[in-house]
Coordinates of N, CA, C and O in Angstrom, one line a residue:
X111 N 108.9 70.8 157.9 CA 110.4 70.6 157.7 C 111.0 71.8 158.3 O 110.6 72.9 158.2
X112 N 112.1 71.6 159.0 CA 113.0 72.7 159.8 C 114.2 72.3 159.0 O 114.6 71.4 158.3
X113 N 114.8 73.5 159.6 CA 116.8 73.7 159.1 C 116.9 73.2 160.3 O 116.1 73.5 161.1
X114 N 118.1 72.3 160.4 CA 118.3 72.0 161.8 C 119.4 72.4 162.4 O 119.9 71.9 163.4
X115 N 120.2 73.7 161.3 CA 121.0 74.1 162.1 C 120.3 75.6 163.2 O 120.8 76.0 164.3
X116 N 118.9 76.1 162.5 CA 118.6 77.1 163.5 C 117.1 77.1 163.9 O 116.5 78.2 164.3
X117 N 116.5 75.5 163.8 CA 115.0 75.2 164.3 C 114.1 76.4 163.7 O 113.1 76.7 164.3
X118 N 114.3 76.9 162.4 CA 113.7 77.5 161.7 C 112.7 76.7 160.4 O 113.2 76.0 159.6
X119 N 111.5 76.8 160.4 CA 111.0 76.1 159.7 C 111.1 76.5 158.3 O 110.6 77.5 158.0
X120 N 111.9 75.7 157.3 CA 111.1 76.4 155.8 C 109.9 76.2 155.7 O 109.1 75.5 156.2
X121 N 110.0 77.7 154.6 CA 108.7 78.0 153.9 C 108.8 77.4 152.3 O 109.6 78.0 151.6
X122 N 108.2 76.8 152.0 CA 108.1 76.7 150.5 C 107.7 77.9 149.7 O 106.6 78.3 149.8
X123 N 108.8 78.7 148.9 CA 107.8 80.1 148.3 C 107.5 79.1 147.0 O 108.3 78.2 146.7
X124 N 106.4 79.3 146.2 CA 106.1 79.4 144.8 C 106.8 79.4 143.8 O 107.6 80.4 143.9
X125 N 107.0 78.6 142.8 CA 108.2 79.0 141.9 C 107.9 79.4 140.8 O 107.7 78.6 139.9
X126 N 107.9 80.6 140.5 CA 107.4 81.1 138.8 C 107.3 79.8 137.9 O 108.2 79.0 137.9
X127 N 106.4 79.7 137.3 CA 106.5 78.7 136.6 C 107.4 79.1 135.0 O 107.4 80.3 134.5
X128 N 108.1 78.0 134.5 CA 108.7 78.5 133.2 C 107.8 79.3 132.1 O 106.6 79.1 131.8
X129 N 108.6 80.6 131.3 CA 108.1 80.7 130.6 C 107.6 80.3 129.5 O 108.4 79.4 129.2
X130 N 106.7 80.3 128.3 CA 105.9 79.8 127.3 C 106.4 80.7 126.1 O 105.8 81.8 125.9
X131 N 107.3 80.3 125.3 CA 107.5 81.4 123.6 C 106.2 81.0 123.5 O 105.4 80.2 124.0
X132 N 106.2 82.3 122.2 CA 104.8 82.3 121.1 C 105.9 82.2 119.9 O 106.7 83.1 119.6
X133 N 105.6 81.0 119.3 CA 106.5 80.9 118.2 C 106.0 81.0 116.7 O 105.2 80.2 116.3
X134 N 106.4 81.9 116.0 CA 105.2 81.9 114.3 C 106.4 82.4 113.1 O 107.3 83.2 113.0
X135 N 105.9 81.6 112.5 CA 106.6 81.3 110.7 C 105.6 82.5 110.0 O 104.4 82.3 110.2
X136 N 105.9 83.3 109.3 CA 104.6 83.6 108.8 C 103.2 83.8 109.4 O 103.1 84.4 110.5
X137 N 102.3 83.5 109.1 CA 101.3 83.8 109.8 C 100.8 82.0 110.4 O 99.6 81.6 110.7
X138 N 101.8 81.4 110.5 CA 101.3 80.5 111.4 C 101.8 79.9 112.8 O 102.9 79.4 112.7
X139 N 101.4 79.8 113.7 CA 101.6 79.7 114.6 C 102.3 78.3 115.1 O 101.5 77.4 115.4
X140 N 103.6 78.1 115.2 CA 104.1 76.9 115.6 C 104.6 76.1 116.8 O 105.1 74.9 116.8
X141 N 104.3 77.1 118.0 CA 104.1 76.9 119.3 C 103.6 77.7 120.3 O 103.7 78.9 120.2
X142 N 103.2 77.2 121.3 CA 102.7 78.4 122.0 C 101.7 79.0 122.0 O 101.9 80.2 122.5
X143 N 100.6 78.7 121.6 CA 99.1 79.2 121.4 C 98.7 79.8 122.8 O 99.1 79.4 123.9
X144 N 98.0 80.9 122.7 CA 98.1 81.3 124.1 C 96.5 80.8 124.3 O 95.7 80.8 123.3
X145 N 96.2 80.5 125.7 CA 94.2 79.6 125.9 C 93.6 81.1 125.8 O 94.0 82.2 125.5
X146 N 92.7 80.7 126.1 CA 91.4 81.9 126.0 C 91.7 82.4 127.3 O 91.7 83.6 127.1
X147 N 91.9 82.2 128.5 CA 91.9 82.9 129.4 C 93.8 84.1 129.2 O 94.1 85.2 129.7
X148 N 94.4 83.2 128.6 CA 95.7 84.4 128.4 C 95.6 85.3 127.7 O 96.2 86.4 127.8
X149 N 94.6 85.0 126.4 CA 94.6 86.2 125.7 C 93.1 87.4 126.0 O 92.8 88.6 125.5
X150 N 92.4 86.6 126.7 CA 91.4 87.6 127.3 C 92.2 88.7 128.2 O 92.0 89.9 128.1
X151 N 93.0 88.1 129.0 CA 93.8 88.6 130.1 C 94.6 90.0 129.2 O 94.7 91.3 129.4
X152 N 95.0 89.0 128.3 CA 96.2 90.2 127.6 C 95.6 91.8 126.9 O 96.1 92.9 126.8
X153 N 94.1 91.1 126.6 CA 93.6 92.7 126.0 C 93.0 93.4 126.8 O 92.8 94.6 126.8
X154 N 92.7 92.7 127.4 CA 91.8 93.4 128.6 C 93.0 94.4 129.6 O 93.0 95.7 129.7
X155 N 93.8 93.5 130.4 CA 94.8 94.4 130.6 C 95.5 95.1 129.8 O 96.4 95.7 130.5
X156 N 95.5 95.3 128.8 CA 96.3 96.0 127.9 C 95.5 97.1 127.9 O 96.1 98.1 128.1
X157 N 94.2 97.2 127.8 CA 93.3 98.3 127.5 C 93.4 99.2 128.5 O 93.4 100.4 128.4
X158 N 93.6 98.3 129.9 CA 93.0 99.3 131.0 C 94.8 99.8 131.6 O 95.0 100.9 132.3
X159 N 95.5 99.2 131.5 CA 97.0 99.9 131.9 C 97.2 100.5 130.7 O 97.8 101.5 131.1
X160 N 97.2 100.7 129.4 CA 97.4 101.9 129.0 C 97.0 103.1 128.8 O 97.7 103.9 128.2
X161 N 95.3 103.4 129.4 CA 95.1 104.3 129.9 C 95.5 105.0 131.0 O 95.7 106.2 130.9
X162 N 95.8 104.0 132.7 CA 96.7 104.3 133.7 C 97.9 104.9 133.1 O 98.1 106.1 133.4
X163 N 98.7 104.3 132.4 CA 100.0 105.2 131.9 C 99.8 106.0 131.1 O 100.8 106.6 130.9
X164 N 98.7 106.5 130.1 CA 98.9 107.8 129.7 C 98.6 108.9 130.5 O 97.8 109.2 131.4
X165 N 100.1 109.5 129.7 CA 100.3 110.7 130.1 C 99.8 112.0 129.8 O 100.2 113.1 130.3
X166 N 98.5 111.7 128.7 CA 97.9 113.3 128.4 C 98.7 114.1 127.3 O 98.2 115.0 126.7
X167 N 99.9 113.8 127.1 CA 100.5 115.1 126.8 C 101.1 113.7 125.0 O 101.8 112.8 125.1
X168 N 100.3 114.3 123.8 CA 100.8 113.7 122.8 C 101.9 113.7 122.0 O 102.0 113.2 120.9
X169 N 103.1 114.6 122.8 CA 104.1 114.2 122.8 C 104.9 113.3 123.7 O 106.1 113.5 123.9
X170 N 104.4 112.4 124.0 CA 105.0 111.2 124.9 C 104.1 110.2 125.1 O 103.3 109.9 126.0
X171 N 104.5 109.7 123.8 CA 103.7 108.1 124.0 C 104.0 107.4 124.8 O 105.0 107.5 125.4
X172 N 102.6 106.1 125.1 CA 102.8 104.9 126.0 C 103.3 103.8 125.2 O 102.7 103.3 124.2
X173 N 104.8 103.4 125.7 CA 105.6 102.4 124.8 C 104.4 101.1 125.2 O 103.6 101.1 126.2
X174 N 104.6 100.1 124.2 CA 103.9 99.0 124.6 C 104.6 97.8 125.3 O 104.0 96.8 125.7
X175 N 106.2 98.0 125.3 CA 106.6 97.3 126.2 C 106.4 97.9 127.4 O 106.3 97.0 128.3
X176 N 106.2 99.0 128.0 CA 106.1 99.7 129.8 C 104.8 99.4 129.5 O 104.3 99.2 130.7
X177 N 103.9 99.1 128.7 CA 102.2 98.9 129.3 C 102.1 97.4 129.8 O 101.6 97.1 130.9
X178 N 103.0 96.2 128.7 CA 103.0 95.2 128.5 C 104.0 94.5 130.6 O 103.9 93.5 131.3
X179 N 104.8 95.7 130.7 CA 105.4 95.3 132.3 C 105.0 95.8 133.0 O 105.0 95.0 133.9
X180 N 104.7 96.7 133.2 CA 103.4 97.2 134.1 C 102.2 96.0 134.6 O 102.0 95.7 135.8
X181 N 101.6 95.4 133.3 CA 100.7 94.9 133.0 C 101.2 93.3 134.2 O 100.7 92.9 135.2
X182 N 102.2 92.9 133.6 CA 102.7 91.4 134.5 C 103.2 91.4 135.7 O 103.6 90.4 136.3
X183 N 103.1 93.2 136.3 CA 103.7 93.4 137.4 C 102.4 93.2 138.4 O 102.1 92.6 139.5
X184 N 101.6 94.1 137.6 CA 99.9 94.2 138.5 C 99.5 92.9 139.1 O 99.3 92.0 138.3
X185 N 99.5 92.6 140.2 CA 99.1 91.4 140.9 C 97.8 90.9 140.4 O 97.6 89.7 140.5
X186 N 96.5 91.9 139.6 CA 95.3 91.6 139.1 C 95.4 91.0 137.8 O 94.9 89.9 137.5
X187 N 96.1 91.8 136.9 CA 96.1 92.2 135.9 C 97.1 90.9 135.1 O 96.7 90.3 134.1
X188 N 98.4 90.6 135.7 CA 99.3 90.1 135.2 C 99.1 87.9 136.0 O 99.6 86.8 135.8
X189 N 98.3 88.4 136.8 CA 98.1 86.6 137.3 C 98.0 85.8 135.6 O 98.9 85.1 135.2
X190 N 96.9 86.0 135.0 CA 96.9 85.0 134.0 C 97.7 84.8 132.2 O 97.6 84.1 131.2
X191 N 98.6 86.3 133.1 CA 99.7 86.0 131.8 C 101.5 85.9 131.8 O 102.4 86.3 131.1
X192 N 101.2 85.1 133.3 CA 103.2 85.3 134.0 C 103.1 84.1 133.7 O 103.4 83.4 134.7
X193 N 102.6 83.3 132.5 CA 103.6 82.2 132.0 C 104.1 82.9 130.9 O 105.1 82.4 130.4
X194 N 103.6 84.0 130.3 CA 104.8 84.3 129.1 C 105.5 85.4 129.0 O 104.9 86.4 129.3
X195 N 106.8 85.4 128.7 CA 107.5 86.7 129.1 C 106.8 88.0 128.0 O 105.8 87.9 127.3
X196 N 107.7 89.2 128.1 CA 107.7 90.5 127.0 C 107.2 90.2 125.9 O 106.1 90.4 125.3
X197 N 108.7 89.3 125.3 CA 108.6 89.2 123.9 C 107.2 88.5 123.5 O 106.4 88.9 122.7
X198 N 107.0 87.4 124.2 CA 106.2 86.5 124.1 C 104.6 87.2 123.2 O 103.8 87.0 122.4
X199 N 105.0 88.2 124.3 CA 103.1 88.6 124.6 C 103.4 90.4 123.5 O 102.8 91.5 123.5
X200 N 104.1 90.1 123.0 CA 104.5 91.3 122.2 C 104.1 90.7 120.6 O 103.2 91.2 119.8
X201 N 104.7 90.1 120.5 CA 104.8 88.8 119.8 C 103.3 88.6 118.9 O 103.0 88.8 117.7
X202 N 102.7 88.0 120.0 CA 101.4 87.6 120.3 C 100.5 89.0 119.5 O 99.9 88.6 118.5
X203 N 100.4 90.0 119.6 CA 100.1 91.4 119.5 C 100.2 91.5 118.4 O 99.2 91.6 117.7
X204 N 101.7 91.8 117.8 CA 101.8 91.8 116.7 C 101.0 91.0 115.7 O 100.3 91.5 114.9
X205 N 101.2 89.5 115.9 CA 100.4 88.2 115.1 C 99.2 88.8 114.5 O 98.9 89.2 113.4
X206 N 98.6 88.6 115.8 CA 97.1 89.4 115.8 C 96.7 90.1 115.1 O 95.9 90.0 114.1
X207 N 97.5 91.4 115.7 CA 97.4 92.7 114.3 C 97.5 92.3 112.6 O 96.9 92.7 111.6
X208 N 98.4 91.4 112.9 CA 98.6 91.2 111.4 C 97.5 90.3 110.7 O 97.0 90.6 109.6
X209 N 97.3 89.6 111.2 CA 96.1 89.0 111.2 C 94.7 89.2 111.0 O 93.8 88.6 110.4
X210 N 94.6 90.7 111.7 CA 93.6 91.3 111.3 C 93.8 92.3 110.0 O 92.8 92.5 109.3
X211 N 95.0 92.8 109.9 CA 95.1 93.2 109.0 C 94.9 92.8 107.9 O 94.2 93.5 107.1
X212 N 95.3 91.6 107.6 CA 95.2 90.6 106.1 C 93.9 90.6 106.3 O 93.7 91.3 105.3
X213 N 92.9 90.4 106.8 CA 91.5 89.7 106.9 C 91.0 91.0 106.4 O 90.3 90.9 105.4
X214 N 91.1 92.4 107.0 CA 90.9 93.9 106.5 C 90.9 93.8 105.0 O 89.9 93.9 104.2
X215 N 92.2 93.6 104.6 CA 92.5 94.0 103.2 C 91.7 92.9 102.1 O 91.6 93.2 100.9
X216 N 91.3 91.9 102.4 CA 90.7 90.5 102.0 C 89.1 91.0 101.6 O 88.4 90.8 100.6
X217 N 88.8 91.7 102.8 CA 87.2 92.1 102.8 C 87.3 93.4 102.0 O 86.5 93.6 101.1
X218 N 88.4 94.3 102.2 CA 87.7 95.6 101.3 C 88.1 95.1 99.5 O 87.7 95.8 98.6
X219 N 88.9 94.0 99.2 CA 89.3 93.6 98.0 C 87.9 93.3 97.7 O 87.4 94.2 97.0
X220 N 87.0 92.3 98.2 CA 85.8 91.4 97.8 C 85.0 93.1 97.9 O 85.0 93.6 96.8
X221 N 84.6 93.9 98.6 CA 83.4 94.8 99.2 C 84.2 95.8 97.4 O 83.3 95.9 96.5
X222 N 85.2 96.2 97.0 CA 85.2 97.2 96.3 C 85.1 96.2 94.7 O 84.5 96.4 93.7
X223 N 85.7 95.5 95.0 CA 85.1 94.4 93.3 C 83.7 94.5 93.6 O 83.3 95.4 92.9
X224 N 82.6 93.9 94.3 CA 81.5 94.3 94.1 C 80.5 95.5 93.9 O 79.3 95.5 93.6
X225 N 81.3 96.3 94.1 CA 80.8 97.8 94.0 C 80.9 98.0 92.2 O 80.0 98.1 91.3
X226 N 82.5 98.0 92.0 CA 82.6 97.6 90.7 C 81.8 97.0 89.4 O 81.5 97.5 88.3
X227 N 81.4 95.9 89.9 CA 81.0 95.0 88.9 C 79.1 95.5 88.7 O 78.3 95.4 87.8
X228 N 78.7 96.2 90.2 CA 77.8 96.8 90.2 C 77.5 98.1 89.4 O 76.4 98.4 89.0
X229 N 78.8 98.9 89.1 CA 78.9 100.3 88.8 C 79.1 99.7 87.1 O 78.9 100.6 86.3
X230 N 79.4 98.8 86.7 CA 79.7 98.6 85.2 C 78.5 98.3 84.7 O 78.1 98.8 83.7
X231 N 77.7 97.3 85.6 CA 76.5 96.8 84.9 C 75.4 97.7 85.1 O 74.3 97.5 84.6
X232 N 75.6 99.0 85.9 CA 74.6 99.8 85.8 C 75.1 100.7 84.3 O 74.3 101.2 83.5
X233 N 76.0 100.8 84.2 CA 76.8 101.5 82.9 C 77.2 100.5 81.5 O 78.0 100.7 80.6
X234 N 76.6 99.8 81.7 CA 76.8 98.6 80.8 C 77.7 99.3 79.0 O 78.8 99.2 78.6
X235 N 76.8 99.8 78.7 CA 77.2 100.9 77.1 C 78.5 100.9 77.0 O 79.1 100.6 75.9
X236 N 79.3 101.3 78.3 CA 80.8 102.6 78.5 C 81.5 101.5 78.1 O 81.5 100.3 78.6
X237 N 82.5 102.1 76.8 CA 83.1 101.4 76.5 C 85.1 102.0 77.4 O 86.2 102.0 76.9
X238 N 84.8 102.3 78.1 CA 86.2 102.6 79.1 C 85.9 101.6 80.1 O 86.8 101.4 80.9
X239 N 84.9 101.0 80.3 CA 84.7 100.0 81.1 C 86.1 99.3 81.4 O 86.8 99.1 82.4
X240 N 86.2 99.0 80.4 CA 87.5 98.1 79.8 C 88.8 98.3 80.4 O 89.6 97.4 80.7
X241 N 89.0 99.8 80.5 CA 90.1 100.0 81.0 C 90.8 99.7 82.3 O 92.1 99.8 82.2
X242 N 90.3 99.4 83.3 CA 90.2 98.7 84.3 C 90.3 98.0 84.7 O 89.8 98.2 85.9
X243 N 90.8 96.6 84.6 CA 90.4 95.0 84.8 C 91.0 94.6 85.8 O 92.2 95.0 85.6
X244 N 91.0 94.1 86.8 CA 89.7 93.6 87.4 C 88.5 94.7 88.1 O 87.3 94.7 88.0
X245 N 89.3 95.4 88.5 CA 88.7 96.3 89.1 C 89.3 97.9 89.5 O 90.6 97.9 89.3
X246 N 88.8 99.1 90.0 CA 88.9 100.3 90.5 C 88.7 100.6 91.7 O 87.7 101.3 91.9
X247 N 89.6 100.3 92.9 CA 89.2 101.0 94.1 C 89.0 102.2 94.6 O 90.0 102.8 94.2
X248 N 88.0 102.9 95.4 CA 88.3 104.1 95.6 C 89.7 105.0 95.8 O 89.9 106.1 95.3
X249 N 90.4 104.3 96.4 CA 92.0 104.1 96.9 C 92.9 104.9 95.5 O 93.8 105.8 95.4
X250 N 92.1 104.1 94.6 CA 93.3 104.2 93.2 C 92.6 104.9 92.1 O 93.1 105.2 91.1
X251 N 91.0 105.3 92.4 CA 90.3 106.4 91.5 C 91.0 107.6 92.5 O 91.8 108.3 91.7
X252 N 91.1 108.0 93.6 CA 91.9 109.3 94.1 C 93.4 109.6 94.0 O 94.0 110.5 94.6
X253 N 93.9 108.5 93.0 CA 95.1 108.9 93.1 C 95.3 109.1 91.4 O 96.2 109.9 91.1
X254 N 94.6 108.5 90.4 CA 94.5 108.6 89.3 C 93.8 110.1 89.2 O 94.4 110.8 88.4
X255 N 92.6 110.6 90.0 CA 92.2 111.8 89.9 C 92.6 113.3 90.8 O 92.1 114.4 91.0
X256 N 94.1 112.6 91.1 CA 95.0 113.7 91.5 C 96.0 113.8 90.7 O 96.9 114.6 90.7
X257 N 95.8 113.1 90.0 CA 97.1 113.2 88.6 C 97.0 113.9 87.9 O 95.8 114.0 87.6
X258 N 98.1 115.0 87.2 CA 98.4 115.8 86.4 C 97.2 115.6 84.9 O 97.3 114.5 84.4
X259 N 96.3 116.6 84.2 CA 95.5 116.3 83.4 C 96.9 115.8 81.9 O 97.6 116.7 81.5
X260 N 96.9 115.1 81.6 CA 97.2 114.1 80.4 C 96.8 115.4 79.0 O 95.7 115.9 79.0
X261 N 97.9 115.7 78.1 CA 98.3 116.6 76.6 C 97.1 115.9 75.9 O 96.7 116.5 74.9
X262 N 96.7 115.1 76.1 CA 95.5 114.3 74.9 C 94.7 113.1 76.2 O 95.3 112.4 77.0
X263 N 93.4 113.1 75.8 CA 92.6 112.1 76.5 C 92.3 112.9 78.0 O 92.4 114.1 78.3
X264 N 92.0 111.7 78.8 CA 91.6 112.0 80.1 C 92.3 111.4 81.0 O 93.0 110.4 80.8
X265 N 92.0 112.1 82.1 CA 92.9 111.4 83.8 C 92.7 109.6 83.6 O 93.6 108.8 83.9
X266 N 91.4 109.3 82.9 CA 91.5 108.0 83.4 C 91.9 107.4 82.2 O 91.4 106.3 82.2
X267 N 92.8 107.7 81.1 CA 93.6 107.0 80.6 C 92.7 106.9 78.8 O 93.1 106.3 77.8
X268 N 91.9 107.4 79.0 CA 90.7 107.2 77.7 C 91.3 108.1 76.8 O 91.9 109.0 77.3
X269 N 91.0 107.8 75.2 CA 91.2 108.9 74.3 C 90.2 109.5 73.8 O 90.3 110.4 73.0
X270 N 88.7 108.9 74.3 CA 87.4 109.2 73.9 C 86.8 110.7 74.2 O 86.0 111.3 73.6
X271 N 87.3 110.9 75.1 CA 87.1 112.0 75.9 C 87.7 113.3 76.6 O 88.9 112.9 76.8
X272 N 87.7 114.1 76.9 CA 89.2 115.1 77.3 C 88.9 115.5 78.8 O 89.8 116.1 79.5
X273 N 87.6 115.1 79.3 CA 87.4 116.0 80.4 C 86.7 115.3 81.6 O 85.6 114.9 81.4
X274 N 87.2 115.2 82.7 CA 86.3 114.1 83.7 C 85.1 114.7 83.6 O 84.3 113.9 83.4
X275 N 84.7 115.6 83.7 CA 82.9 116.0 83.9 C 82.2 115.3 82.3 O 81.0 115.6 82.0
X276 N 82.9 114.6 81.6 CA 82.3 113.9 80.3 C 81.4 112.9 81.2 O 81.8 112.6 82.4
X277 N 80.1 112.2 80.7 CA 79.6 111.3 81.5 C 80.2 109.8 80.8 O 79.6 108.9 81.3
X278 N 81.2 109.2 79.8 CA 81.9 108.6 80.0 C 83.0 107.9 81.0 O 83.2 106.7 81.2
X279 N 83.6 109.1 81.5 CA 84.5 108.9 82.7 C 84.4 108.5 83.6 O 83.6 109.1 84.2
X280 N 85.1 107.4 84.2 CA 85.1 106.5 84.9 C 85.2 106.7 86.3 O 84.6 106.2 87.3
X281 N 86.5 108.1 86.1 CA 86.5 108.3 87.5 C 85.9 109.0 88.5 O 86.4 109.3 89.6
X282 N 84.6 109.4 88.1 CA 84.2 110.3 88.6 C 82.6 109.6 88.7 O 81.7 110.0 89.5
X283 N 82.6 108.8 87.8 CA 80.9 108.2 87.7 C 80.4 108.0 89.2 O 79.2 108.2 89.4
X284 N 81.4 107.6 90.3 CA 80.8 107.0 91.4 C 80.3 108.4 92.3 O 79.4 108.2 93.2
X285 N 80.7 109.6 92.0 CA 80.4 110.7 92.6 C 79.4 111.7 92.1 O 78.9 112.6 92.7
X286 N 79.0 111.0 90.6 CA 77.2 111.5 90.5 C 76.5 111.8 90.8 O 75.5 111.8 90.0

């Protein structure tokens, strides 16, 4: 095909294809799933351009939007994720994180109740057992055992006892 006003042939260039939202309610995803090759793409380049852009000096972070355009600009790096814009793949990131996040907090709930129910039944007798229910995470024995010592009883709330080095005490049993 020519212009026929100056016998110049067009060229057909390529047309960006439309963008793809990543759309999520909560933690569910209601359009826009990205395939395995976009989100391979996305960590993978993510890993390796924000190393390229750091700058060494930990007063000047690498924003994750300049890693994330950097990343779609790279002719290698950004081929299998220029169907979705910034937000998209920002988006996308966040989800994830959060995603793993919950799944985090899910496993150390089940991992410290078991520890728990392990640490009672080896202590079966202690009647402070009680005090507790459902359970004691490490998390919240070091915050109970940074607390101010209590006019009567002990840090962990007992009247049986006055002194965490008592071997009643709850909070301290796991460090035996």
């Amino acid at each position: 095909v020519s212009n026929y006003s100056s016998g110049v042939p067009n060229i057909g260039v390529a047309e960006e294809p439309p963008l793809v939202p990543f759309v999520v309610s909560g933690m569910k995803v209601i359009s826009g799933e990205f395939s395995v090759n976009e989100w391979g793409a996305l960590i993978t380049g993510f890993i390796k351009t924000s190393r390229q852009l750091f700058t060494g000096m930990a007063l000047m972070p690498v924003n994750i939007r300049d890693v994330l355009l950097t990343m779609k600009s790279s002719d290698s790096l950004g081929k299998n994720i220029r169907r979705r814009g910034i937000d998209a793949l920002e988006a996308k990131l966040l989800y994830e994180g959060k995603a793993v996040e919950a799944e985090m907090s899910i496993r150390a709930e089940k991992y410290w109740e078991s520890k728990w129910k392990m640490e009672v039944s080896e202590d079966d007798g202690n009647e402070n057992n009680k005090i507790f229910e459902p359970f004691l995470t490490d998390a919240k024995r070091n915050i109970l055992r940074s607390m101010a010592r209590p006019s009567k009883g002990c840090k962990c709330g007992s009247i049986s006892h006055d002194l965490v080095n008592n071997p009643q005490c709850i909070l301290f049993r796991d460090v035996k």
